[in-house]
Amino acid sequence: MRCTPLSRWLQVKPDGEEFMKRLQTEGSKVKVEFLISSYDIPEAVRGSYNKEKYRFVIEFKYIGDEPTKAEPQDNYVTFVIGKNSSRLYRIEIGVKALRVEKVELRMKIKDKGKKTLNNLIQKPINRLRQDNYRLTQKALSEIEDELYSPLL
């Protein structure tokens, strides 16, 4: 298996417009819009394989930076989120723990990544960041073939 320690950042532009919420007060011409902050929309994503830890790592890049903390999800997956914002910065998937052959590895990691992101959206670490989690999911789906290329 050819794995690169650090792959290049892949630019993403998930459309945040579908996450805007518009409310109109009944009987009034006042409109209220709730907009996703540009700080919550990932600018880029990359995938890499950490040979020492036997983990495939998906990283998200945002405007600004902050300290992070690990949030283990199960035996295979750990989310790394912003301590203050709860933005999703990394998904770490334990390859060795999945116990798969090289041929199956890419599909298994892809499936595990999708499943855990769906779980995060259904049961968010921080409910106020649910749209951020949806945007990261959308960003991944737009470039998933290139993202998982370090596993070829």
mmCIF file of C-alpha atoms in Angstrom:
data_model
loop_
_atom_site.group_PDB
_atom_site.id
_atom_site.type_symbol
_atom_site.label_atom_id
_atom_site.label_comp_id
_atom_site.label_asym_id
_atom_site.label_seq_id
_atom_site.Cartn_x
_atom_site.Cartn_y
_atom_site.Cartn_z
ATOM 1 C CA MET A 1 0.000 0.000 0.000
ATOM 2 C CA ARG A 2 1.385 3.396 -1.013
ATOM 3 C CA CYS A 3 0.583 5.988 1.616
ATOM 4 C CA THR A 4 1.728 9.576 1.760
ATOM 5 C CA PRO A 5 2.501 11.065 5.178
ATOM 6 C CA LEU A 6 1.126 14.502 4.271
ATOM 7 C CA SER A 7 -1.013 14.993 1.217
ATOM 8 C CA ARG A 8 -1.728 18.400 -0.225
ATOM 9 C CA TRP A 9 -4.691 20.475 0.868
ATOM 10 C CA LEU A 10 -7.679 20.117 -1.459
ATOM 11 C CA GLN A 11 -9.674 23.321 -1.815
ATOM 12 C CA VAL A 12 -13.398 22.950 -1.217
ATOM 13 C CA LYS A 13 -16.239 25.355 -1.612
ATOM 14 C CA PRO A 14 -19.323 23.798 -0.076
ATOM 15 C CA ASP A 15 -22.354 25.947 -0.737
ATOM 16 C CA GLY A 16 -23.404 27.277 2.652
ATOM 17 C CA GLU A 17 -26.470 28.976 1.190
ATOM 18 C CA GLU A 18 -28.648 25.914 1.670
ATOM 19 C CA PHE A 19 -27.930 26.174 5.401
ATOM 20 C CA MET A 20 -29.263 29.729 5.680
ATOM 21 C CA LYS A 21 -32.461 30.047 7.624
ATOM 22 C CA ARG A 22 -34.958 32.742 6.728
ATOM 23 C CA LEU A 23 -37.847 33.519 9.029
ATOM 24 C CA GLN A 24 -40.585 35.996 8.301
ATOM 25 C CA THR A 25 -42.684 37.321 11.117
ATOM 26 C CA GLU A 26 -46.360 36.681 10.435
ATOM 27 C CA GLY A 27 -48.192 39.829 9.278
ATOM 28 C CA SER A 28 -44.945 41.773 9.077
ATOM 29 C CA LYS A 29 -42.434 42.690 6.416
ATOM 30 C CA VAL A 30 -39.542 41.970 8.736
ATOM 31 C CA LYS A 31 -37.286 39.125 7.619
ATOM 32 C CA VAL A 32 -34.720 37.535 9.875
ATOM 33 C CA GLU A 33 -31.809 35.613 8.373
ATOM 34 C CA PHE A 34 -29.493 33.283 10.219
ATOM 35 C CA LEU A 35 -26.285 32.915 8.263
ATOM 36 C CA ILE A 36 -23.460 30.428 8.565
ATOM 37 C CA SER A 37 -20.291 32.202 9.547
ATOM 38 C CA SER A 38 -17.458 31.935 7.013
ATOM 39 C CA TYR A 39 -15.359 30.767 9.984
ATOM 40 C CA ASP A 40 -17.505 27.602 10.165
ATOM 41 C CA ILE A 41 -17.110 26.652 6.497
ATOM 42 C CA PRO A 42 -14.052 24.492 5.765
ATOM 43 C CA GLU A 43 -11.703 26.021 3.176
ATOM 44 C CA ALA A 44 -9.747 22.869 2.462
ATOM 45 C CA VAL A 45 -9.455 19.210 3.414
ATOM 46 C CA ARG A 46 -6.716 16.603 3.152
ATOM 47 C CA GLY A 47 -6.297 12.942 3.898
ATOM 48 C CA SER A 48 -3.129 11.185 5.003
ATOM 49 C CA TYR A 49 -2.018 7.925 6.520
ATOM 50 C CA ASN A 50 -0.037 7.925 9.770
ATOM 51 C CA LYS A 51 2.106 4.773 9.634
ATOM 52 C CA GLU A 52 3.258 5.025 13.252
ATOM 53 C CA LYS A 53 -0.279 5.149 14.653
ATOM 54 C CA TYR A 54 -1.947 3.082 11.889
ATOM 55 C CA ARG A 55 -4.515 5.825 11.386
ATOM 56 C CA PHE A 56 -6.027 7.465 8.344
ATOM 57 C CA VAL A 57 -6.471 11.147 9.161
ATOM 58 C CA ILE A 58 -8.891 13.546 7.472
ATOM 59 C CA GLU A 59 -8.093 17.172 8.323
ATOM 60 C CA PHE A 60 -10.199 20.290 7.781
ATOM 61 C CA LYS A 61 -8.749 23.776 7.390
ATOM 62 C CA TYR A 62 -10.691 26.877 8.453
ATOM 63 C CA ILE A 63 -10.160 30.611 8.653
ATOM 64 C CA GLY A 64 -8.393 31.101 11.980
ATOM 65 C CA ASP A 65 -7.022 28.511 14.348
ATOM 66 C CA GLU A 66 -7.656 27.399 17.909
ATOM 67 C CA PRO A 67 -6.639 24.720 20.416
ATOM 68 C CA THR A 68 -8.294 21.345 19.864
ATOM 69 C CA LYS A 69 -9.378 18.350 21.908
ATOM 70 C CA ALA A 70 -9.938 14.697 21.034
ATOM 71 C CA GLU A 71 -13.437 13.203 21.264
ATOM 72 C CA PRO A 72 -13.240 9.395 20.855
ATOM 73 C CA GLN A 73 -16.384 8.005 19.203
ATOM 74 C CA ASP A 74 -15.770 4.258 19.240
ATOM 75 C CA ASN A 75 -12.878 1.786 18.910
ATOM 76 C CA TYR A 76 -12.052 3.041 15.417
ATOM 77 C CA VAL A 77 -12.835 6.768 15.203
ATOM 78 C CA THR A 78 -11.771 9.900 17.050
ATOM 79 C CA PHE A 79 -13.011 13.391 16.237
ATOM 80 C CA VAL A 80 -10.700 16.295 16.977
ATOM 81 C CA ILE A 81 -12.765 19.417 17.565
ATOM 82 C CA GLY A 82 -12.076 23.038 18.461
ATOM 83 C CA LYS A 83 -12.086 23.598 22.230
ATOM 84 C CA ASN A 84 -14.050 26.836 21.886
ATOM 85 C CA SER A 85 -15.969 26.486 18.630
ATOM 86 C CA SER A 86 -16.543 22.685 18.463
ATOM 87 C CA ARG A 87 -15.656 22.884 14.750
ATOM 88 C CA LEU A 88 -14.562 19.553 13.313
ATOM 89 C CA TYR A 89 -10.799 19.754 12.641
ATOM 90 C CA ARG A 90 -9.886 16.093 12.174
ATOM 91 C CA ILE A 91 -11.314 12.632 11.843
ATOM 92 C CA GLU A 92 -8.892 9.869 12.803
ATOM 93 C CA ILE A 93 -9.785 6.325 11.732
ATOM 94 C CA GLY A 94 -7.868 3.390 13.220
ATOM 95 C CA VAL A 95 -6.850 1.257 10.248
ATOM 96 C CA LYS A 96 -5.309 -1.594 12.231
ATOM 97 C CA ALA A 97 -8.384 -1.927 14.416
ATOM 98 C CA LEU A 98 -10.587 -2.319 11.330
ATOM 99 C CA ARG A 99 -8.661 -5.522 10.457
ATOM 100 C CA VAL A 100 -9.110 -5.334 6.703
ATOM 101 C CA GLU A 101 -7.051 -6.440 3.737
ATOM 102 C CA LYS A 102 -5.381 -3.815 1.549
ATOM 103 C CA VAL A 103 -7.983 -4.258 -1.179
ATOM 104 C CA GLU A 104 -10.832 -3.467 1.193
ATOM 105 C CA LEU A 105 -9.115 -0.670 3.087
ATOM 106 C CA ARG A 106 -10.144 2.313 0.979
ATOM 107 C CA MET A 107 -13.839 1.347 0.868
ATOM 108 C CA LYS A 108 -13.910 0.426 4.552
ATOM 109 C CA ILE A 109 -12.387 3.772 5.605
ATOM 110 C CA LYS A 110 -14.685 5.681 3.244
ATOM 111 C CA ASP A 111 -17.734 3.905 4.690
ATOM 112 C CA LYS A 112 -16.569 4.396 8.286
ATOM 113 C CA GLY A 113 -15.965 8.098 7.642
ATOM 114 C CA LYS A 114 -19.435 8.597 6.157
ATOM 115 C CA LYS A 115 -21.128 6.638 8.923
ATOM 116 C CA THR A 116 -19.418 8.510 11.755
ATOM 117 C CA LEU A 117 -20.151 11.901 10.162
ATOM 118 C CA ASN A 118 -23.812 10.923 9.812
ATOM 119 C CA ASN A 119 -23.796 9.955 13.500
ATOM 120 C CA LEU A 120 -22.181 13.285 14.404
ATOM 121 C CA ILE A 121 -24.902 15.160 12.525
ATOM 122 C CA GLN A 122 -27.651 13.083 14.168
ATOM 123 C CA LYS A 123 -26.128 13.421 17.649
ATOM 124 C CA PRO A 124 -23.856 16.487 17.502
ATOM 125 C CA ILE A 125 -21.145 17.130 20.076
ATOM 126 C CA ASN A 126 -22.406 20.698 20.090
ATOM 127 C CA ARG A 127 -25.915 21.245 18.701
ATOM 128 C CA LEU A 128 -25.021 24.827 17.736
ATOM 129 C CA ARG A 129 -22.391 23.430 15.328
ATOM 130 C CA GLN A 130 -24.655 20.977 13.527
ATOM 131 C CA ASP A 131 -24.501 23.055 10.316
ATOM 132 C CA ASN A 132 -20.690 23.031 10.499
ATOM 133 C CA TYR A 133 -20.785 19.231 10.649
ATOM 134 C CA ARG A 134 -23.143 19.134 7.640
ATOM 135 C CA LEU A 135 -20.835 21.458 5.689
ATOM 136 C CA THR A 136 -17.798 19.281 6.445
ATOM 137 C CA GLN A 137 -19.776 16.250 5.256
ATOM 138 C CA LYS A 138 -20.666 18.070 2.042
ATOM 139 C CA ALA A 139 -17.039 19.150 1.549
ATOM 140 C CA LEU A 140 -15.897 15.532 1.898
ATOM 141 C CA SER A 141 -18.423 14.223 -0.579
ATOM 142 C CA GLU A 142 -17.321 16.727 -3.231
ATOM 143 C CA ILE A 143 -13.691 15.548 -3.278
ATOM 144 C CA GLU A 144 -13.803 12.067 -1.742
ATOM 145 C CA ASP A 145 -12.004 10.250 -4.565
ATOM 146 C CA GLU A 146 -8.985 12.536 -4.349
ATOM 147 C CA LEU A 147 -9.151 12.672 -0.561
ATOM 148 C CA TYR A 148 -8.765 8.915 -0.172
ATOM 149 C CA SER A 149 -6.075 8.638 -2.855
ATOM 150 C CA PRO A 150 -3.269 8.160 -0.253
ATOM 151 C CA LEU A 151 -4.783 4.712 0.351
ATOM 152 C CA LEU A 152 -4.303 3.506 -3.241
#
